[in-house]
Tab-separated table of C-alpha atoms in Angstrom:
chain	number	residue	atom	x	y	z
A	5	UNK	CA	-15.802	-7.630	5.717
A	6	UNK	CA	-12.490	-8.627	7.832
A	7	UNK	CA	-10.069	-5.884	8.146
A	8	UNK	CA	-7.486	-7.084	6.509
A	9	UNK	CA	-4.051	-5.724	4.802
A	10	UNK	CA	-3.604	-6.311	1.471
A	11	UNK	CA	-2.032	-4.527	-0.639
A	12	UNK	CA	1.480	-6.466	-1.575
A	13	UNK	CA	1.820	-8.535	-4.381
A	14	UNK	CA	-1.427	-9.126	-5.463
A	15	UNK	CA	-2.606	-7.892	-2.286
A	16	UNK	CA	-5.644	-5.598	-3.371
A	17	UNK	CA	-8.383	-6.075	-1.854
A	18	UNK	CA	-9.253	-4.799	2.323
A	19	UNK	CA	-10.517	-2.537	4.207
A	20	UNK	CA	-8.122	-0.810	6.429
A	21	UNK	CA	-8.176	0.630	9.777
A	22	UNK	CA	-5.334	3.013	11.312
A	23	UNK	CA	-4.003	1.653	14.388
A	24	UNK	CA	-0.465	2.603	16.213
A	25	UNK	CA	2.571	0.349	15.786
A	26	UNK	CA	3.389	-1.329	19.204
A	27	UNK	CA	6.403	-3.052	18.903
A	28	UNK	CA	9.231	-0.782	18.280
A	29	UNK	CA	12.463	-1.612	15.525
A	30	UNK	CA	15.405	-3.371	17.151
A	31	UNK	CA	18.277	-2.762	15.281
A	32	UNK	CA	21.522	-4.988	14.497
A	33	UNK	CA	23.669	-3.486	13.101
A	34	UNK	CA	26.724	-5.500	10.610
A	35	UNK	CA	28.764	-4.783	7.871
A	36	UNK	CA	28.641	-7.105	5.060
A	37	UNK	CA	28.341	-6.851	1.337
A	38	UNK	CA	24.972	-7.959	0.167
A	39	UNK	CA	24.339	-9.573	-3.545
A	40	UNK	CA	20.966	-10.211	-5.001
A	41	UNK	CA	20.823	-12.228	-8.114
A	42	UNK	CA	17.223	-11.995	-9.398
A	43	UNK	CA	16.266	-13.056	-13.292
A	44	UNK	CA	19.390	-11.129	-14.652
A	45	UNK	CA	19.277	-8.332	-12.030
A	46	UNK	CA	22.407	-8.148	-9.422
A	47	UNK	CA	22.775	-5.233	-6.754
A	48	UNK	CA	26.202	-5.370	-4.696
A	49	UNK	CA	26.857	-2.951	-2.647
A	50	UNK	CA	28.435	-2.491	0.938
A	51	UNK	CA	26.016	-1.175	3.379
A	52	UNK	CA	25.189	-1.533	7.399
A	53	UNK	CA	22.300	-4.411	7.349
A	54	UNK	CA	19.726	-3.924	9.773
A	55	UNK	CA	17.316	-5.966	11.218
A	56	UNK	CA	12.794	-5.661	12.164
A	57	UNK	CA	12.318	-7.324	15.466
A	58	UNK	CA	9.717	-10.001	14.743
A	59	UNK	CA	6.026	-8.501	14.762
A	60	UNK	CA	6.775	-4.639	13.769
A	61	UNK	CA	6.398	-5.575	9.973
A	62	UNK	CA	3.056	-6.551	11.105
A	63	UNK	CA	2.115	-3.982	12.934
A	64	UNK	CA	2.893	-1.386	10.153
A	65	UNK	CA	0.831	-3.693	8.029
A	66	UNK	CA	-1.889	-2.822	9.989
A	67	UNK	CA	-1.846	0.661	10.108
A	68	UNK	CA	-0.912	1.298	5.787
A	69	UNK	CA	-4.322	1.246	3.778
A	70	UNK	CA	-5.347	-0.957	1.226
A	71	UNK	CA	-6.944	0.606	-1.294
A	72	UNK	CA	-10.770	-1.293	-1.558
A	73	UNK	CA	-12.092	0.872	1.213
A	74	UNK	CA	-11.440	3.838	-1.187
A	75	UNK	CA	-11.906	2.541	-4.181
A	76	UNK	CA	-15.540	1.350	-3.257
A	77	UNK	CA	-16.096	5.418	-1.773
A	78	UNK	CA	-14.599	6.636	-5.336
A	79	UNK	CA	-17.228	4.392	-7.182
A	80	UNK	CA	-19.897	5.202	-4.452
A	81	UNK	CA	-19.535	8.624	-5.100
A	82	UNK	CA	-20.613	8.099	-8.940
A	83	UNK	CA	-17.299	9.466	-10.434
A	84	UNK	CA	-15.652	7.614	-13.650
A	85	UNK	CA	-12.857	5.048	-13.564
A	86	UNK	CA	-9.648	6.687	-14.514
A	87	UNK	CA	-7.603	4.269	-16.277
A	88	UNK	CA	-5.649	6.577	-18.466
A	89	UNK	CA	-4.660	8.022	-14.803
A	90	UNK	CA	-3.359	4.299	-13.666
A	91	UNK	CA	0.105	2.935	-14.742
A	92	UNK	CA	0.622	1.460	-17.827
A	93	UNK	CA	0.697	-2.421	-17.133
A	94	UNK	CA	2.652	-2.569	-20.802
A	95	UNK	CA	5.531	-1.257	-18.993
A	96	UNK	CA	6.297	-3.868	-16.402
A	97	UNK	CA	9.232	-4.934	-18.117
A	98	UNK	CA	11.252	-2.153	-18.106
A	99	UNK	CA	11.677	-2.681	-13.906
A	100	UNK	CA	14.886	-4.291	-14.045
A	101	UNK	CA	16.071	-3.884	-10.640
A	102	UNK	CA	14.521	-4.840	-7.156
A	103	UNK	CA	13.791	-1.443	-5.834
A	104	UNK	CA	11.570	-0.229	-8.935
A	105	UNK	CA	9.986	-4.009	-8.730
A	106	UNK	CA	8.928	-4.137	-5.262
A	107	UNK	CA	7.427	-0.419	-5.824
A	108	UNK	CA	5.776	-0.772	-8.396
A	109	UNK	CA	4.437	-4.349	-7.721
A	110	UNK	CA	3.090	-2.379	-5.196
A	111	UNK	CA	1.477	0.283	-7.616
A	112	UNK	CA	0.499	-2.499	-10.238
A	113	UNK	CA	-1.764	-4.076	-7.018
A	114	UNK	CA	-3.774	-0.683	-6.393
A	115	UNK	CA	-4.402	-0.378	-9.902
A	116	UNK	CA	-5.820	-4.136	-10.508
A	117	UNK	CA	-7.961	-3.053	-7.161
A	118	UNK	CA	-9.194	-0.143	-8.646
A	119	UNK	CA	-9.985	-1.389	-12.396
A	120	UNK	CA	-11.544	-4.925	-10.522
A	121	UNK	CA	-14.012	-2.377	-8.355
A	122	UNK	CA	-15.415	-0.620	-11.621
A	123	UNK	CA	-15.261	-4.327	-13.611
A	124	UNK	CA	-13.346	-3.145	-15.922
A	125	UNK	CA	-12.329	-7.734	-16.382
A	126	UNK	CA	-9.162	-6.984	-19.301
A	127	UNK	CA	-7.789	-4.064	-17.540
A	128	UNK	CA	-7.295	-6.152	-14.264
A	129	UNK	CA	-6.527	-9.324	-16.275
A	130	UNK	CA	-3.857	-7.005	-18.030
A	131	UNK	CA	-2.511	-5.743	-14.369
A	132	UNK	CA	-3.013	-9.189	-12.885
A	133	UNK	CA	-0.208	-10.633	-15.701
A	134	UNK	CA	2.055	-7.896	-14.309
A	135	UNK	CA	1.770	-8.231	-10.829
A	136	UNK	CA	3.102	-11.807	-11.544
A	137	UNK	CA	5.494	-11.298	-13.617
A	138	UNK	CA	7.160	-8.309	-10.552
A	139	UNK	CA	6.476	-11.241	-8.670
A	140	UNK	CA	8.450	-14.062	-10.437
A	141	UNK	CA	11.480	-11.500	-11.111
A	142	UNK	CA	11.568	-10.986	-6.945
A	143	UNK	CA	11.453	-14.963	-6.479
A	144	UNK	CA	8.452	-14.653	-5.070
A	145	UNK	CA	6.075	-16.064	-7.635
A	146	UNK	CA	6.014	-19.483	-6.121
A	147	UNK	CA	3.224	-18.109	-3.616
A	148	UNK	CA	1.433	-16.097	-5.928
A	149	UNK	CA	-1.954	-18.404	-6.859
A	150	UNK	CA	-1.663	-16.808	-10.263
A	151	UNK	CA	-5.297	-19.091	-11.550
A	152	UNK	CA	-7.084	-18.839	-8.495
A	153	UNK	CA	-6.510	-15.233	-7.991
A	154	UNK	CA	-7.149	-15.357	-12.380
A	155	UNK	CA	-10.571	-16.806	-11.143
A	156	UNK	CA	-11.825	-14.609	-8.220
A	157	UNK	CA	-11.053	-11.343	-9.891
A	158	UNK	CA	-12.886	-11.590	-13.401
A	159	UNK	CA	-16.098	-13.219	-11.178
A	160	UNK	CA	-16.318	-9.380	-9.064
A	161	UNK	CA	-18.103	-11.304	-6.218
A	162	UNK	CA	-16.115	-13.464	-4.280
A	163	UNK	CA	-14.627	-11.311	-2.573
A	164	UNK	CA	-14.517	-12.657	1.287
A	165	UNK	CA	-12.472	-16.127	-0.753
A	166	UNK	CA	-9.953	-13.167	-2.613
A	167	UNK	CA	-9.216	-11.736	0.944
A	168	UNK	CA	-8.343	-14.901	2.073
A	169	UNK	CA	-6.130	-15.842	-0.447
A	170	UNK	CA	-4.268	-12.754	-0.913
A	171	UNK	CA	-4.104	-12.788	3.171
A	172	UNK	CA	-2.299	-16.029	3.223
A	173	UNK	CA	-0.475	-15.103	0.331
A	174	UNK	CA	0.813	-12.164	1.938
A	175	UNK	CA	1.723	-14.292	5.128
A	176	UNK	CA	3.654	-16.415	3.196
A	177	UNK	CA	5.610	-13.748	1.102
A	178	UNK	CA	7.035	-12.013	4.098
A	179	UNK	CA	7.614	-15.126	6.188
A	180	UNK	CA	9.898	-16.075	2.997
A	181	UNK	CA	11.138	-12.613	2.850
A	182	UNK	CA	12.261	-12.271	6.068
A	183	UNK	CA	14.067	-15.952	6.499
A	184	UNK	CA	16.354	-14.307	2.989
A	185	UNK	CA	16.684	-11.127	5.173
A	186	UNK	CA	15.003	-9.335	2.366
A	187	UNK	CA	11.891	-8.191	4.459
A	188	UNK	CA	12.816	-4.677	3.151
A	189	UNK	CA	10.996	-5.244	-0.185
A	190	UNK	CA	8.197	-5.787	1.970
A	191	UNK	CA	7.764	-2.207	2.922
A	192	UNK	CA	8.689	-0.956	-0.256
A	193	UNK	CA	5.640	-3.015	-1.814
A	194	UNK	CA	3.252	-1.594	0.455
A	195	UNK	CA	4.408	2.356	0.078
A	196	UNK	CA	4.292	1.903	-3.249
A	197	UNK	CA	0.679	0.425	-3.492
A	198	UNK	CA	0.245	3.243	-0.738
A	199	UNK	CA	1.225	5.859	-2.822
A	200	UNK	CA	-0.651	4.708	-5.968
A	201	UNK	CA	-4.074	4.762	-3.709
A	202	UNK	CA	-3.547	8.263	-2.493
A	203	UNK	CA	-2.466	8.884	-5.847
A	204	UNK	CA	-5.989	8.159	-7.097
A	205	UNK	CA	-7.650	9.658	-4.559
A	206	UNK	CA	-6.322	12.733	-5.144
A	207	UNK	CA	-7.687	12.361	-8.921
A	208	UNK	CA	-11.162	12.098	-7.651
A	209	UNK	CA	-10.872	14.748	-5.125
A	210	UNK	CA	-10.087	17.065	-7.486
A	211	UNK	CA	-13.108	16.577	-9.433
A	212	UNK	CA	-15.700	15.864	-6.242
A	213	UNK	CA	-14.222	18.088	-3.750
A	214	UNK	CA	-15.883	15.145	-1.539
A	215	UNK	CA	-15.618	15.674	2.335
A	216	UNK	CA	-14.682	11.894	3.093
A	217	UNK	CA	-12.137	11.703	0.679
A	218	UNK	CA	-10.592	15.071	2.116
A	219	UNK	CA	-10.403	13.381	5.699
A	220	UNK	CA	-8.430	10.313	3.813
A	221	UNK	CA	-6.009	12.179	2.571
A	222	UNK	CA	-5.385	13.836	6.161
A	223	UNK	CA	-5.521	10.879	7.772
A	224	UNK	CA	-2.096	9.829	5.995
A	225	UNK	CA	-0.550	12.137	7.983
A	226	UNK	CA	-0.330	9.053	10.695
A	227	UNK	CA	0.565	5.899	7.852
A	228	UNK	CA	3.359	8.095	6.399
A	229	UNK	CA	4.778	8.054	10.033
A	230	UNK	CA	5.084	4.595	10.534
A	231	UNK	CA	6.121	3.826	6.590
A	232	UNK	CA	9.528	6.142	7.373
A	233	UNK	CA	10.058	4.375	10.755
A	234	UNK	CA	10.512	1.345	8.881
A	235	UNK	CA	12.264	2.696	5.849
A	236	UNK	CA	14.854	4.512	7.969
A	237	UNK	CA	15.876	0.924	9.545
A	238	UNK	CA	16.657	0.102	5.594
A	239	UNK	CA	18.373	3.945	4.746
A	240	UNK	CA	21.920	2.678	3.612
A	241	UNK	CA	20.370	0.064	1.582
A	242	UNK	CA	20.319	1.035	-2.731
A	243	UNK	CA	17.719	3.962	-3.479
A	244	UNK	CA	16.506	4.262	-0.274
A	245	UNK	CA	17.867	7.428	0.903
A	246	UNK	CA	16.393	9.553	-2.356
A	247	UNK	CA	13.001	8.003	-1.648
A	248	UNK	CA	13.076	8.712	2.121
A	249	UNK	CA	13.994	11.841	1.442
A	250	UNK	CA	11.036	12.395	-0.886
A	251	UNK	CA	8.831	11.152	1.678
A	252	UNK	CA	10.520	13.489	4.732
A	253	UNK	CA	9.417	16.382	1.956
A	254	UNK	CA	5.589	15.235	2.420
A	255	UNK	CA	5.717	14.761	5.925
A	256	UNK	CA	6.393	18.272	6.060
A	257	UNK	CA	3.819	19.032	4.279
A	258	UNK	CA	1.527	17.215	6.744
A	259	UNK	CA	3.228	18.892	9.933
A	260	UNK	CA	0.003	21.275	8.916
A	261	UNK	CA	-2.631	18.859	9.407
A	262	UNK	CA	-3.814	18.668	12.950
A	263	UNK	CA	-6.006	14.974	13.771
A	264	UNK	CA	-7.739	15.301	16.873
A	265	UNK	CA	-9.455	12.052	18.893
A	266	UNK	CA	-12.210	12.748	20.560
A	267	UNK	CA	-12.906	9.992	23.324
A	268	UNK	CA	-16.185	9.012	23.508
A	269	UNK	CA	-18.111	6.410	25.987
A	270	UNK	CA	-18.852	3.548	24.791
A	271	UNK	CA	-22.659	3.137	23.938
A	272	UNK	CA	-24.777	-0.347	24.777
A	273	UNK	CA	-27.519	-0.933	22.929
A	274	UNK	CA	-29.975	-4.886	21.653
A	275	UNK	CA	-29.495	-4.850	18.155
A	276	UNK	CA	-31.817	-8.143	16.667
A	277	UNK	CA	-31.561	-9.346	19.658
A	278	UNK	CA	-27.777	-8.892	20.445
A	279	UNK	CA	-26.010	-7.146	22.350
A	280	UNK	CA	-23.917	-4.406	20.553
A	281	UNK	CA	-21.349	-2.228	22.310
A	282	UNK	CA	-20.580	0.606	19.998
A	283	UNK	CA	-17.002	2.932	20.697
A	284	UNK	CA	-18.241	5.962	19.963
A	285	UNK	CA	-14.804	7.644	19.886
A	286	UNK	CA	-14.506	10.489	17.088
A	287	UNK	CA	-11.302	11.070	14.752
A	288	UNK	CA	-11.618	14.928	13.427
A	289	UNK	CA	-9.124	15.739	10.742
A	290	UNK	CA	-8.431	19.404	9.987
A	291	UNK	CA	-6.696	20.093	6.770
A	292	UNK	CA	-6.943	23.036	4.682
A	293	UNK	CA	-7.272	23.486	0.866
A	294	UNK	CA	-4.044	24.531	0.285
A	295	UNK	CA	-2.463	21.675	2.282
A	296	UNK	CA	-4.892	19.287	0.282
A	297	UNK	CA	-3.005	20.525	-2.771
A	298	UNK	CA	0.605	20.368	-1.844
A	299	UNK	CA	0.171	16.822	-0.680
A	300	UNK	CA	-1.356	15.915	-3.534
A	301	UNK	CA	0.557	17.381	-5.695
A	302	UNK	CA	3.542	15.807	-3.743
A	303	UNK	CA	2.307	12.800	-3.943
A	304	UNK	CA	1.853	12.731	-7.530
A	305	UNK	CA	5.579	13.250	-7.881
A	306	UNK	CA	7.095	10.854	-6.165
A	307	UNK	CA	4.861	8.450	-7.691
A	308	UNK	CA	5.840	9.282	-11.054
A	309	UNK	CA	9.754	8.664	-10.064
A	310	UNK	CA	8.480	5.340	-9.244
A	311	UNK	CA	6.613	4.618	-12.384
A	312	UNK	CA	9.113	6.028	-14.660
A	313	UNK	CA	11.819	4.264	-16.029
């Protein structure tokens, strides 16, 4: 399966891999008063607009997590679906402004992940309906393939076409996001679906106490990183300071986890009558108990600022 990012919008389904951001922010800086009228929601406000060089977006794409990879552990490891843990799709509505829509669009697209894994069909029908309603209030329903996607997720096979879609989708979105200089929501989409897979990870840790899941939540350490580098470029816009700040909390909490790379040579071997170079370059996460519960239970707090009204 293609490593793909996709956790915006309807973005669910991926598997990710942690990789460094290249490109570095470049930073104009203007003062201007911004307005956003959005299906009966306005935000005006004076603040210094700043400005992603061209590819970083991208880049931190690439190194946030979508949540299939650990969804597909959580039901490998035999552990029951945990819907009364998930956000209440019933409460979409009561988002009115484009920082709580963007974030929890974000958390809405983990949970229609998760429920779509286990089959549970009416639960992601139910989260599907909200992710495109968040959509159509950010003006960004227009490239949501609301039937299609309808389609793909009650069928729980297709999954190589619902990559694909949601892929392009996702291209699309922040393309269109960025020409409206409102490539910010972008990031805020992905923490949020960020948070809400940690968040449920955390869940299932607690009741397997399961080594893999353990070295996921350490391996954070790195994504929460690069999600502040590009929230800081955003810091004077409406909210963002109090949710940076929240975030600055947990990376403090993470200042205790030590990830050590162990380089490895890389190893040739025929494999059906191919060729196969394999890196066999080691990632070793060390993370304590007691660390495992402070970010989790950090975790679970900031995510219930976001899903609250």
């Amino acid at each position: 399966m293609k490593k793909l990012q996709l956790i915006a919008f309807v973005l669910t389904f991926g598997v990710f891999t942690l990789t460094s951001c290249d490109s570095k922010p470049k930073e104009e800086t203007t003062t201007e008063t911004t307005t956003e009228a959005n299906a009966g929601n306005t935000e005006t406000g004076t603040v210094e607009e700043d400005v992603l060089a061209p590819g970083v977006m991208n880049d931190i794409i690439q190194s946030i997590p979508s949540p299939l990879e650990v969804s597909i552990l959580i039901k490998d490891l035999g552990t029951d679906y945990h819907k009364d843990n998930l956000s209440n799709p019933d409460l979409v509505d009561n988002y009115t402004n484009n920082y709580k829509k963007a974030l929890n669009l974000g958390v809405y697209s983990t949970d229609l992940g998760y429920a779509n894994i286990y089959e549970k069909n009416q639960d992601a029908l139910n989260y599907l309906n909200s992710v495109k309603k968040l959509a159509d209030g950010l003006n960004i329903g227009q490239f949501f393939d609301y039937t299609t996607i309808k389609k793909l997720t009650q069928s729980n096979k297709d999954l190589d076409s619902l990559l694909q879609l949601t892929t392009q989708n996702f291209e699309k979105i922040n393309t269109e996001l960025r020409k409206q200089k409102r490539e910010y929501l972008s990031i805020l989409i992905l923490t949020g679906g960020w948070l809400e897979a940690n968040y449920i990870t955390s869940l299932v840790f607690k009741e397997s106490n399961n080594t893999e899941l353990r070295e996921k939540i350490g391996e954070q350490k790195l994504v929460l990183g690069q999600i502040l580098l590009v929230l800081n470029v955003y810091k004077n816009k409406p909210n963002f300071s109090g949710f940076i700040a929240d975030l600055e909390e947990l990376q403090k909490v993470y200042e205790n986890v030590e990830i050590v790379t162990k380089k490895g040579q890389s190893k040739m071997e025929v494999v059906n009558g191919e060729i196969v170079i394999t890196d066999t370059t080691e990632t070793v996460v060390n993370i304590t108990d007691s660390d495992v519960q402070s970010i989790n239970s950090l975790v679970a707090s900031i995510r219930n600022k976001i899903i609250s009204n």
